[in-house]
Short mmCIF file of C-alpha atoms in Angstrom, two decimals:
data_model
loop_
_atom_site.label_atom_id
_atom_site.label_comp_id
_atom_site.label_asym_id
_atom_site.label_seq_id
_atom_site.Cartn_x
_atom_site.Cartn_y
_atom_site.Cartn_z
CA UNK A 10 -61.96 94.38 120.70
CA UNK A 11 -58.58 93.22 118.19
CA UNK A 12 -60.06 89.30 116.20
CA UNK A 13 -57.74 86.61 116.28
CA UNK A 14 -55.55 85.95 113.46
CA UNK A 15 -56.55 82.37 111.81
CA UNK A 16 -53.16 80.66 109.97
CA UNK A 17 -54.13 79.88 106.61
CA UNK A 18 -55.51 75.95 106.32
CA UNK A 19 -52.11 73.90 104.50
CA UNK A 20 -54.57 71.57 103.00
CA UNK A 21 -54.17 67.21 103.45
CA UNK A 22 -52.62 65.67 99.90
CA UNK A 23 -55.61 63.99 98.99
CA UNK A 24 -54.92 60.38 99.03
CA UNK A 25 -53.98 60.73 94.30
CA UNK A 26 -51.70 62.37 96.19
CA UNK A 27 -49.73 60.71 98.17
CA UNK A 28 -49.97 56.89 95.92
CA UNK A 29 -48.26 59.59 93.29
CA UNK A 30 -45.54 60.43 95.66
CA UNK A 31 -45.23 56.16 96.94
CA UNK A 32 -45.17 55.29 93.30
CA UNK A 33 -43.14 57.85 92.14
CA UNK A 34 -40.20 56.64 95.15
CA UNK A 35 -40.49 53.16 94.65
CA UNK A 36 -39.71 54.22 90.48
CA UNK A 37 -36.97 56.14 92.01
CA UNK A 38 -36.09 53.17 93.81
CA UNK A 39 -35.67 50.67 91.09
CA UNK A 40 -33.97 52.62 89.20
CA UNK A 41 -31.30 53.04 91.28
CA UNK A 42 -31.51 49.34 92.39
CA UNK A 43 -30.74 48.27 88.95
CA UNK A 44 -28.53 51.46 87.94
CA UNK A 45 -26.52 49.58 91.15
CA UNK A 46 -27.02 46.75 89.27
CA UNK A 47 -25.37 47.59 86.08
CA UNK A 48 -22.60 48.96 87.88
CA UNK A 49 -21.54 46.59 89.51
CA UNK A 50 -21.63 43.89 86.24
CA UNK A 51 -20.32 46.30 84.27
CA UNK A 52 -17.81 46.24 86.76
CA UNK A 53 -17.42 41.82 86.86
CA UNK A 54 -17.85 41.95 83.48
CA UNK A 55 -14.73 43.69 82.29
CA UNK A 56 -12.84 42.44 85.32
CA UNK A 57 -13.67 39.10 84.44
CA UNK A 58 -12.80 40.07 80.03
CA UNK A 59 -9.69 41.08 81.25
CA UNK A 60 -8.32 38.74 83.02
CA UNK A 61 -9.25 35.62 80.80
CA UNK A 62 -7.77 38.03 77.66
CA UNK A 63 -4.48 38.58 79.37
CA UNK A 64 -4.57 34.87 80.46
CA UNK A 65 -5.65 33.92 76.59
CA UNK A 66 -2.35 32.11 74.08
CA UNK A 67 -3.15 32.76 70.42
CA UNK A 68 -2.62 28.91 68.90
CA UNK A 69 -0.48 30.88 66.09
CA UNK A 70 0.65 34.12 64.97
CA UNK A 71 -1.29 37.39 63.76
CA UNK A 72 0.69 38.25 60.74
CA UNK A 73 0.11 41.76 59.43
CA UNK A 74 -1.81 42.02 56.07
CA UNK A 75 -1.83 45.77 55.39
CA UNK A 76 -0.54 49.58 55.21
CA UNK A 77 -2.47 50.04 58.35
CA UNK A 78 -1.06 47.72 60.50
CA UNK A 79 -3.93 45.00 60.69
CA UNK A 80 -2.71 41.81 61.59
CA UNK A 81 -4.10 38.32 60.69
CA UNK A 82 -4.67 35.35 62.99
CA UNK A 83 -2.94 32.07 61.00
CA UNK A 84 -2.57 28.25 63.05
CA UNK A 85 -0.98 25.83 60.33
CA UNK A 86 0.54 22.91 60.86
CA UNK A 87 2.28 21.56 57.56
CA UNK A 88 3.27 17.91 58.75
CA UNK A 89 2.88 16.52 55.52
CA UNK A 90 5.75 17.70 52.80
CA UNK A 91 4.36 17.59 48.69
CA UNK A 92 0.75 17.21 50.46
CA UNK A 93 -1.52 20.12 49.63
CA UNK A 94 -2.58 22.84 52.75
CA UNK A 95 -6.68 22.88 53.29
CA UNK A 96 -7.79 26.72 54.57
CA UNK A 97 -9.97 26.37 56.58
CA UNK A 98 -12.38 29.91 56.45
CA UNK A 99 -15.01 30.53 58.88
CA UNK A 100 -18.70 31.65 58.36
CA UNK A 101 -20.36 35.02 59.17
CA UNK A 102 -20.40 35.85 62.26
CA UNK A 103 -18.62 32.52 63.75
CA UNK A 104 -15.14 33.50 64.98
CA UNK A 105 -12.30 31.97 65.33
CA UNK A 106 -11.90 29.51 62.30
CA UNK A 107 -9.78 27.74 64.06
CA UNK A 108 -12.40 26.96 67.26
CA UNK A 109 -14.98 27.06 64.61
CA UNK A 110 -13.98 24.39 62.70
CA UNK A 111 -11.69 22.02 64.78
CA UNK A 112 -14.60 19.13 63.98
CA UNK A 113 -12.88 19.04 60.79
CA UNK A 114 -9.00 20.35 60.59
CA UNK A 115 -7.69 19.34 63.68
CA UNK A 116 -8.27 14.49 62.29
CA UNK A 117 -7.44 16.39 58.50
CA UNK A 118 -4.59 16.94 59.68
CA UNK A 119 -3.56 14.26 60.54
CA UNK A 120 -3.07 12.84 56.35
CA UNK A 121 -2.40 16.90 55.15
CA UNK A 122 -0.96 20.14 55.93
CA UNK A 123 -3.76 22.44 57.65
CA UNK A 124 -4.17 26.47 57.75
CA UNK A 125 -7.07 28.42 59.65
CA UNK A 126 -7.32 32.01 58.83
CA UNK A 127 -9.08 34.32 61.15
CA UNK A 128 -11.13 37.56 58.90
CA UNK A 129 -9.95 40.72 60.06
CA UNK A 130 -11.90 41.56 63.11
CA UNK A 131 -12.87 37.28 63.94
CA UNK A 132 -11.07 35.26 66.84
CA UNK A 133 -7.42 36.57 67.36
CA UNK A 134 -7.23 38.95 64.27
CA UNK A 135 -7.39 42.90 64.65
CA UNK A 136 -9.75 44.86 62.31
CA UNK A 137 -10.10 47.50 59.99
CA UNK A 138 -11.80 50.03 58.71
CA UNK A 139 -12.04 48.86 55.03
CA UNK A 140 -14.84 47.83 53.51
CA UNK A 141 -15.24 43.98 53.45
CA UNK A 142 -15.52 43.35 49.76
CA UNK A 143 -14.78 40.16 48.31
CA UNK A 144 -11.74 41.86 46.96
CA UNK A 145 -10.67 42.96 50.10
CA UNK A 146 -11.04 39.69 51.90
CA UNK A 147 -9.71 37.89 49.80
CA UNK A 148 -6.22 39.89 49.42
CA UNK A 149 -6.48 39.45 53.35
CA UNK A 150 -6.35 36.13 53.39
CA UNK A 151 -3.94 35.91 50.42
CA UNK A 152 -1.54 38.17 52.24
CA UNK A 153 -2.42 36.32 55.99
CA UNK A 154 -0.99 32.84 54.21
CA UNK A 155 1.81 33.57 52.46
CA UNK A 156 3.15 36.54 55.74
CA UNK A 157 2.99 33.01 58.12
CA UNK A 158 5.00 30.71 55.61
CA UNK A 159 1.65 29.16 54.62
CA UNK A 160 2.54 27.08 51.26
CA UNK A 161 0.25 26.01 48.64
CA UNK A 162 -1.10 24.57 46.97
CA UNK A 163 -3.77 26.20 48.20
CA UNK A 164 -8.10 23.35 49.13
CA UNK A 165 -9.94 26.53 50.38
CA UNK A 166 -12.73 25.24 53.22
CA UNK A 167 -15.06 27.88 53.36
CA UNK A 168 -18.65 27.81 55.61
CA UNK A 169 -21.03 30.03 54.31
CA UNK A 170 -21.10 33.46 53.74
CA UNK A 171 -16.35 32.04 52.94
CA UNK A 172 -17.94 30.48 50.35
CA UNK A 173 -17.72 33.32 48.35
CA UNK A 174 -14.93 35.09 49.19
CA UNK A 175 -13.05 31.78 48.38
CA UNK A 176 -13.93 31.60 45.01
CA UNK A 177 -12.79 35.70 44.56
CA UNK A 178 -9.61 34.05 45.50
CA UNK A 179 -9.54 31.54 43.66
CA UNK A 180 -10.30 33.73 40.79
CA UNK A 181 -7.68 36.30 42.13
CA UNK A 182 -5.05 33.60 42.62
CA UNK A 183 -6.40 31.11 40.11
CA UNK A 184 -2.20 29.48 40.12
CA UNK A 185 -1.82 28.62 44.06
CA UNK A 186 -5.64 27.16 44.32
CA UNK A 187 -5.56 22.85 43.87
CA UNK A 188 -9.40 22.97 44.99
CA UNK A 189 -12.95 23.75 47.14
CA UNK A 190 -14.95 22.07 49.76
CA UNK A 191 -17.75 23.91 50.56
CA UNK A 192 -19.27 23.47 53.76
CA UNK A 193 -22.72 24.47 53.14
CA UNK A 194 -21.58 27.47 51.85
CA UNK A 195 -22.81 30.39 49.79
CA UNK A 196 -23.26 30.68 46.57
CA UNK A 197 -23.80 33.53 44.24
CA UNK A 198 -27.67 33.80 43.51
CA UNK A 199 -28.59 31.67 46.92
CA UNK A 200 -30.58 34.52 47.79
CA UNK A 201 -34.80 35.38 47.08
CA UNK A 202 -35.08 37.11 44.31
CA UNK A 203 -36.77 40.22 46.58
CA UNK A 204 -33.67 39.72 48.33
CA UNK A 205 -32.34 42.15 45.65
CA UNK A 206 -34.05 44.38 44.55
CA UNK A 207 -34.52 47.99 46.20
CA UNK A 208 -31.38 48.87 48.58
CA UNK A 209 -28.77 45.68 49.00
CA UNK A 210 -27.07 47.94 51.34
CA UNK A 211 -28.92 47.72 54.96
CA UNK A 212 -27.10 47.80 57.25
CA UNK A 213 -27.89 45.00 60.10
CA UNK A 214 -28.52 47.48 63.21
CA UNK A 215 -26.18 44.94 65.39
CA UNK A 216 -23.96 46.58 65.97
CA UNK A 217 -25.61 49.64 68.95
CA UNK A 218 -27.30 46.74 70.77
CA UNK A 219 -24.62 43.75 70.61
CA UNK A 220 -22.16 46.36 71.65
CA UNK A 221 -23.91 47.40 74.55
CA UNK A 222 -25.40 44.08 75.55
CA UNK A 223 -20.94 42.63 76.19
CA UNK A 224 -19.84 45.49 77.28
CA UNK A 225 -22.68 46.05 80.30
CA UNK A 226 -22.32 42.43 80.90
CA UNK A 227 -25.64 40.94 79.34
CA UNK A 228 -24.09 38.14 77.58
CA UNK A 229 -22.02 36.33 80.33
CA UNK A 230 -25.18 36.51 82.15
CA UNK A 231 -26.84 34.83 79.14
CA UNK A 232 -24.19 32.35 79.63
CA UNK A 233 -24.90 31.85 83.52
CA UNK A 234 -28.03 31.46 82.86
CA UNK A 235 -28.61 29.19 79.58
CA UNK A 236 -24.88 27.37 79.60
CA UNK A 237 -24.37 26.03 76.27
CA UNK A 238 -27.53 26.86 75.29
CA UNK A 239 -27.08 30.75 75.68
CA UNK A 240 -29.26 32.11 72.62
CA UNK A 241 -26.99 34.82 72.10
CA UNK A 242 -23.03 33.57 71.78
CA UNK A 243 -24.11 29.70 71.57
CA UNK A 244 -21.12 27.39 71.91
CA UNK A 245 -19.89 24.67 70.08
CA UNK A 246 -20.78 21.96 71.70
CA UNK A 247 -18.00 19.95 69.96
CA UNK A 248 -15.54 21.39 71.84
CA UNK A 249 -13.97 20.91 75.59
CA UNK A 250 -14.79 22.90 77.93
CA UNK A 251 -11.26 24.88 77.86
CA UNK A 252 -12.23 25.80 74.83
CA UNK A 253 -15.43 26.82 74.96
CA UNK A 254 -14.28 29.06 77.32
CA UNK A 255 -11.81 30.68 75.09
CA UNK A 256 -13.85 30.25 71.88
CA UNK A 257 -16.93 32.76 74.02
CA UNK A 258 -15.08 34.86 75.66
CA UNK A 259 -12.95 35.80 72.26
CA UNK A 260 -16.52 36.22 71.03
CA UNK A 261 -17.72 38.32 74.13
CA UNK A 262 -14.57 40.68 73.66
CA UNK A 263 -12.48 40.99 70.77
CA UNK A 264 -15.13 40.32 67.04
CA UNK A 265 -15.54 43.37 66.22
CA UNK A 266 -19.32 43.56 65.56
CA UNK A 267 -19.16 47.11 63.68
CA UNK A 268 -17.22 45.33 61.05
CA UNK A 269 -19.58 42.46 60.86
CA UNK A 270 -22.15 45.43 60.51
CA UNK A 271 -20.60 46.11 57.74
CA UNK A 272 -19.80 43.09 56.46
CA UNK A 273 -23.39 41.96 56.33
CA UNK A 274 -23.93 45.42 54.79
CA UNK A 275 -22.10 44.30 51.23
CA UNK A 276 -23.60 40.75 51.42
CA UNK A 277 -25.97 41.22 48.43
CA UNK A 278 -23.75 43.54 46.69
CA UNK A 279 -20.54 40.68 46.96
CA UNK A 280 -23.39 37.62 45.90
CA UNK A 281 -24.30 40.03 42.61
CA UNK A 282 -20.20 41.00 42.11
CA UNK A 283 -20.32 37.30 41.33
CA UNK A 284 -22.87 36.25 39.85
CA UNK A 285 -22.56 34.30 36.87
CA UNK A 286 -19.28 33.36 38.34
CA UNK A 287 -17.95 28.87 38.80
CA UNK A 288 -14.95 27.74 39.99
CA UNK A 289 -12.73 27.00 36.90
CA UNK A 290 -12.35 24.02 35.59
CA UNK A 291 -8.38 23.19 36.27
CA UNK A 292 -10.00 22.92 40.26
CA UNK A 293 -12.11 20.27 41.43
CA UNK A 294 -15.07 21.70 43.64
CA UNK A 295 -16.65 19.50 46.82
CA UNK A 296 -20.23 20.30 47.83
CA UNK A 297 -20.87 19.24 50.85
CA UNK A 298 -25.11 20.55 51.23
CA UNK A 299 -26.75 19.94 54.57
CA UNK A 300 -30.44 18.38 53.94
CA UNK A 301 -31.91 21.05 56.29
CA UNK A 302 -30.88 24.09 54.04
CA UNK A 303 -32.03 22.36 50.96
CA UNK A 304 -35.87 22.05 53.09
CA UNK A 305 -35.02 25.71 53.60
CA UNK A 306 -34.68 26.91 50.80
CA UNK A 307 -38.15 25.07 49.02
CA UNK A 308 -39.61 27.18 52.31
CA UNK A 309 -38.63 30.34 51.53
CA UNK A 310 -39.35 30.69 48.14
CA UNK A 311 -35.47 30.64 46.98
CA UNK A 312 -33.83 29.06 44.76
CA UNK A 313 -32.93 25.35 44.40
CA UNK A 314 -30.38 25.34 46.94
CA UNK A 315 -28.55 21.82 45.05
CA UNK A 316 -29.01 23.73 41.86
CA UNK A 317 -27.03 27.25 42.50
CA UNK A 318 -23.97 25.50 43.96
CA UNK A 319 -24.32 22.84 40.64
CA UNK A 320 -24.16 26.62 39.06
CA UNK A 321 -21.13 27.53 40.52
CA UNK A 322 -19.17 24.65 40.62
CA UNK A 323 -16.19 23.84 38.57
CA UNK A 324 -16.89 21.50 35.44
CA UNK A 325 -13.71 19.10 36.70
CA UNK A 326 -14.80 15.41 36.18
CA UNK A 327 -14.22 15.22 39.69
CA UNK A 328 -16.21 18.02 41.18
CA UNK A 329 -19.58 16.36 42.66
CA UNK A 330 -21.73 17.44 45.37
CA UNK A 331 -23.33 15.86 48.15
CA UNK A 332 -26.22 16.03 51.39
CA UNK A 333 -25.37 14.91 54.50
CA UNK A 334 -28.27 15.13 57.19
CA UNK A 335 -28.06 18.17 59.25
CA UNK A 336 -28.37 21.77 59.76
CA UNK A 337 -26.67 24.47 58.05
CA UNK A 338 -23.51 24.59 61.23
CA UNK A 339 -23.08 21.04 58.67
CA UNK A 340 -19.18 20.89 60.05
CA UNK A 341 -20.99 20.46 63.95
CA UNK A 342 -23.97 18.22 62.97
CA UNK A 343 -22.00 15.64 60.85
CA UNK A 344 -18.52 15.80 61.65
CA UNK A 345 -17.04 12.72 60.87
CA UNK A 346 -19.31 12.34 57.28
CA UNK A 347 -17.45 15.81 56.36
CA UNK A 348 -14.40 13.99 57.24
CA UNK A 349 -14.62 11.18 55.46
CA UNK A 350 -16.26 13.32 51.70
CA UNK A 351 -12.72 15.66 52.05
CA UNK A 352 -10.97 12.40 52.67
CA UNK A 353 -12.24 10.77 49.88
CA UNK A 354 -12.19 13.75 47.18
CA UNK A 355 -9.00 14.74 48.28
CA UNK A 356 -7.32 10.91 47.34
CA UNK A 357 -9.32 10.72 44.10
CA UNK A 358 -8.34 14.93 43.06
CA UNK A 359 -4.50 14.48 44.38
#
């Protein structure tokens, strides 16, 4: 008698295996949903950027400043013949000087000629492959002003890192500079001692992460959620809503993060290159300092904020240092007081 053939028993999945499969399916599903969301978000973001840039009007003019075709944005108003021209330079990473420093240049334009200059990689300007050394940036600013037909003499008004570029500019073109106003500006020797040790060219590493965040639209989402209090690209509170939108669009699309990283890597080296330098005695200087910066310098064991600015101030009899209540963006915290100080400075020195 033939024995029946018995099929081998198929092992039933254990509870652990069933849970593992469910977990895998869930993870795959979530990842697929996230990927789909990112793709949609990227598409919406890029479309919104394209529409916004197509509608964006350049307030000034774009001037070629180098053989590589790089163009810089210069906005100018020359409504006061015979008066000096105040040239406004923004701080590191703060976008277009046209928008960033509007709280100061706009009221002053009632009295004197003004010009705002966007560094290469900033605002409406193009970009470049050149290192962000003091000399390169200063010569680009000079070429932009002359290319736009902005006549001197110039009173350079610089915030933060723009102070180093202005000092270099004054040394390269002393006959064209009639004064300097620092808005809590960077001065040589202001860093803590340890910042001058070891590798002083370290890259800030901002470019890779922020480039992705801007491309896929995470920066836009941050603005949707947090509005003016956006942590990634906070709005300038002194601009109207339309100006805030245009300023934000420029920073989200045109600010060259690769160049900004390079500028950061040169910051200490640019500081060291001007160690011991000060504005010529023929150039009056006004240092508008923020009281919060004075306190922070003391808290973090940095050189005295007032003393480092006194060291770079010129020995012109009308040079002075003033402290205003506010933080590093003093032109936003105390715009009226800043404008008053500049007007008094101009009245005393012109």
